[in-house]
GROMACS .gro file of C-alpha atoms in nm:
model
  142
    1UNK     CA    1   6.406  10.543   7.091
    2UNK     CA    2   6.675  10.672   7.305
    3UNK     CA    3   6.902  10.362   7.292
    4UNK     CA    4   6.874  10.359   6.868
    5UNK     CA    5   6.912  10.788   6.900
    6UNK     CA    6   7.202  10.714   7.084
    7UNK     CA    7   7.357  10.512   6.875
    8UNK     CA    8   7.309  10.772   6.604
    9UNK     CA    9   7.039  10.639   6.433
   10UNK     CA   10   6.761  10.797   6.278
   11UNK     CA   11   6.473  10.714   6.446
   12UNK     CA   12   6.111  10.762   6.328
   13UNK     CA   13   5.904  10.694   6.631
   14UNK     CA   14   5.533  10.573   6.593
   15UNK     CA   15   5.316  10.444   6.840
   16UNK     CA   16   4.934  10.376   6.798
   17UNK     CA   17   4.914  10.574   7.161
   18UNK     CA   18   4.800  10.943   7.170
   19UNK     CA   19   5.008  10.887   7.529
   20UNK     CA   20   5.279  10.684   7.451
   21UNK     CA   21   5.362  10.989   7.116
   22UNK     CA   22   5.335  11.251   7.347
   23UNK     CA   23   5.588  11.068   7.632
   24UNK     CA   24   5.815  11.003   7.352
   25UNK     CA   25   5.795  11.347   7.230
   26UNK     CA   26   5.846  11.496   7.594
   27UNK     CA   27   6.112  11.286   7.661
   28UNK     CA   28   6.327  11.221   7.396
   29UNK     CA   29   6.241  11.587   7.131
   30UNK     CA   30   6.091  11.371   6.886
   31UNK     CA   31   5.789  11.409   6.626
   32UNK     CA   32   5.631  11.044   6.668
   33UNK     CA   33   5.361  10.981   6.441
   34UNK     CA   34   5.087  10.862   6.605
   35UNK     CA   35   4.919  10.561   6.412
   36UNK     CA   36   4.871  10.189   6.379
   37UNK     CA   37   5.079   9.937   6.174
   38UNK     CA   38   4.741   9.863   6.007
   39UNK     CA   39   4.777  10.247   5.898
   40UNK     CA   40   5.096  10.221   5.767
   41UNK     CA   41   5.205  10.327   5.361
   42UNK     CA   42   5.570  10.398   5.350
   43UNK     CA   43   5.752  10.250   5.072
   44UNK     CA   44   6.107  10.178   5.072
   45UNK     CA   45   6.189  10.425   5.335
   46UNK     CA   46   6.340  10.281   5.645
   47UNK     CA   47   6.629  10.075   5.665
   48UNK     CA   48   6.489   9.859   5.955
   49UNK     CA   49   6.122   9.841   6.187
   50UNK     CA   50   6.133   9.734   6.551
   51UNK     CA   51   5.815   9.600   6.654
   52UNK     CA   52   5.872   9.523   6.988
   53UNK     CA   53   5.570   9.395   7.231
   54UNK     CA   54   5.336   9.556   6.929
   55UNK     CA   55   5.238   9.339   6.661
   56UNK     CA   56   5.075   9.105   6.982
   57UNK     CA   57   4.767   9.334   6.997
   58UNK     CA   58   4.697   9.265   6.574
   59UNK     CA   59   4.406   9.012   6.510
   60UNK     CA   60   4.649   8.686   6.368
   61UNK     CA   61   4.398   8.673   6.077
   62UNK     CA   62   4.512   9.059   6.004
   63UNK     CA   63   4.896   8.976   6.043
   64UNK     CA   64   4.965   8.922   5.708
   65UNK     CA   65   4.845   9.253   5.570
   66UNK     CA   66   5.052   9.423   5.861
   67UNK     CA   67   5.379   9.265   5.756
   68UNK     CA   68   5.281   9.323   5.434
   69UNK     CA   69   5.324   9.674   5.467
   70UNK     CA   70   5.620   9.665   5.699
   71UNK     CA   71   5.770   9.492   5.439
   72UNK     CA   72   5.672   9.741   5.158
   73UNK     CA   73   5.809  10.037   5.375
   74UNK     CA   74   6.147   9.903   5.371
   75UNK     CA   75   6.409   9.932   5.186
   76UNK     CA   76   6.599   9.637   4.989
   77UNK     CA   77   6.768   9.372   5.278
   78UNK     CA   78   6.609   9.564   5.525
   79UNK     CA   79   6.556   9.401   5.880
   80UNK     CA   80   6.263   9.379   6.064
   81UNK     CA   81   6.230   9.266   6.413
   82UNK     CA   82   5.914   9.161   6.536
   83UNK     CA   83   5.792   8.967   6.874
   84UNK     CA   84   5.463   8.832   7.060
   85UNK     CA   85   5.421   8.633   7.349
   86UNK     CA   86   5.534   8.268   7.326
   87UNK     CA   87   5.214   8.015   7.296
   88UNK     CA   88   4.893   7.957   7.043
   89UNK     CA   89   4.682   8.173   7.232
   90UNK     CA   90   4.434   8.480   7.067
   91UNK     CA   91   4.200   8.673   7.250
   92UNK     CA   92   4.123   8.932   7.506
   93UNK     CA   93   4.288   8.957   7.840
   94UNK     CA   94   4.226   9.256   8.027
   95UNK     CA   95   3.999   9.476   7.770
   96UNK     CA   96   4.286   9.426   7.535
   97UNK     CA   97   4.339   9.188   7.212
   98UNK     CA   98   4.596   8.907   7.244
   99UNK     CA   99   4.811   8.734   6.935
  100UNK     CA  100   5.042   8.488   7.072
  101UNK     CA  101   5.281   8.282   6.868
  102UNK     CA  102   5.481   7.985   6.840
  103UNK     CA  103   5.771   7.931   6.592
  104UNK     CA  104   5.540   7.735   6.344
  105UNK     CA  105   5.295   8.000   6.370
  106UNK     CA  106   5.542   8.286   6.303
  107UNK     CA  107   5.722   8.083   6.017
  108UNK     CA  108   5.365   8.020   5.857
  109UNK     CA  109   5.315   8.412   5.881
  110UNK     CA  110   5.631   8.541   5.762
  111UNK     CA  111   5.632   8.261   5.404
  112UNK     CA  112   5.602   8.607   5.158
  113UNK     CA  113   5.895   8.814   5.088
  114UNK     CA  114   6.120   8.768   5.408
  115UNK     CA  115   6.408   8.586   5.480
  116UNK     CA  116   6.455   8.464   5.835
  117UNK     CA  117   6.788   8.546   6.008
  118UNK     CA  118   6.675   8.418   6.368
  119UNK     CA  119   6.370   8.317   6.538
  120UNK     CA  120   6.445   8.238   6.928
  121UNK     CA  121   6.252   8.210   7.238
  122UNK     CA  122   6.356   8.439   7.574
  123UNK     CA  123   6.214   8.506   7.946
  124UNK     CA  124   6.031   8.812   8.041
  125UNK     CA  125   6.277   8.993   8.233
  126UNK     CA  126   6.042   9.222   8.418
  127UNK     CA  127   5.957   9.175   8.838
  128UNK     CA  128   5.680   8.906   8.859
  129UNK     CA  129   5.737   8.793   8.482
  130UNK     CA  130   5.994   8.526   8.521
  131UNK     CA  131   5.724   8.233   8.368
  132UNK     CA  132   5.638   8.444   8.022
  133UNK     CA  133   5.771   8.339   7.735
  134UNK     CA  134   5.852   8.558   7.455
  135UNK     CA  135   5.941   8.493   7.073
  136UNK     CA  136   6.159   8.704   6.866
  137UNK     CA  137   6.163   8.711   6.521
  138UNK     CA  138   6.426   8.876   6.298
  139UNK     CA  139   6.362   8.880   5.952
  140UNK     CA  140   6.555   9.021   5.627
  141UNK     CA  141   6.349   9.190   5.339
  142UNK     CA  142   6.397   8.933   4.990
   0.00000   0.00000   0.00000
């Protein structure tokens, strides 16, 4: 949020966290809504969605309905940015769900609607991280 505020975007914040909203709201004077991307009914109203780290803890199964509305809420050639940890694995680790993807995976999910700019692979950059994988996938609205 502060990086894209910075930059003089307009930011909408959202995060499915009560905690996470009211950090954001604390820290940077923003209103975030506070829901899920399951929860989601804009239409044609943002230029762009960063989903950074988030989509991961959707059930793979409910994907495409998420990206179905991400992709309704924005507006024509608008780019969304999505990414998951690299591999094939679902689940829970630690109390929490767990959608992992590959590039197959992520091209199979993303068939409807979106163009794909870039899909790319990159290291976790965080202390203790170095061995995680991460994909990135940025995607143009058709």
């Amino acid at each position: 949020t502060r990086t894209m505020l910075n930059d003089g975007f307009v930011v909408t914040s959202t995060d499915a966290s009560k905690a996470m909203c009211a950090l954001a709201r604390e820290t940077f004077g923003v209103k975030p809504t506070c829901e899920r991307f399951e929860d989601l009914d804009a239409v044609c109203e943002y230029d762009g969605i960063w989903a950074c780290a988030s989509l991961l803890h959707v059930e793979k199964r409910k994907l495409p309905a998420v990206l179905k509305k991400a992709h309704d809420a924005l507006r024509e050639n608008g780019v969304f940015y999505m990414s998951f940890k690299y591999g094939c694995f679902e689940g829970k680790r630690g109390g929490r769900w767990y959608t992992n993807l590959d590039e197959t995976a992520a091209v199979e999910l993303v068939g409807f609607g979106f163009g794909i700019v870039e899909i790319w692979v990159t290291g976790d950059v965080r202390p203790g991280r170095a061995g995680e994988r991460w994909l990135n996938c940025l995607l143009r609205k058709r």
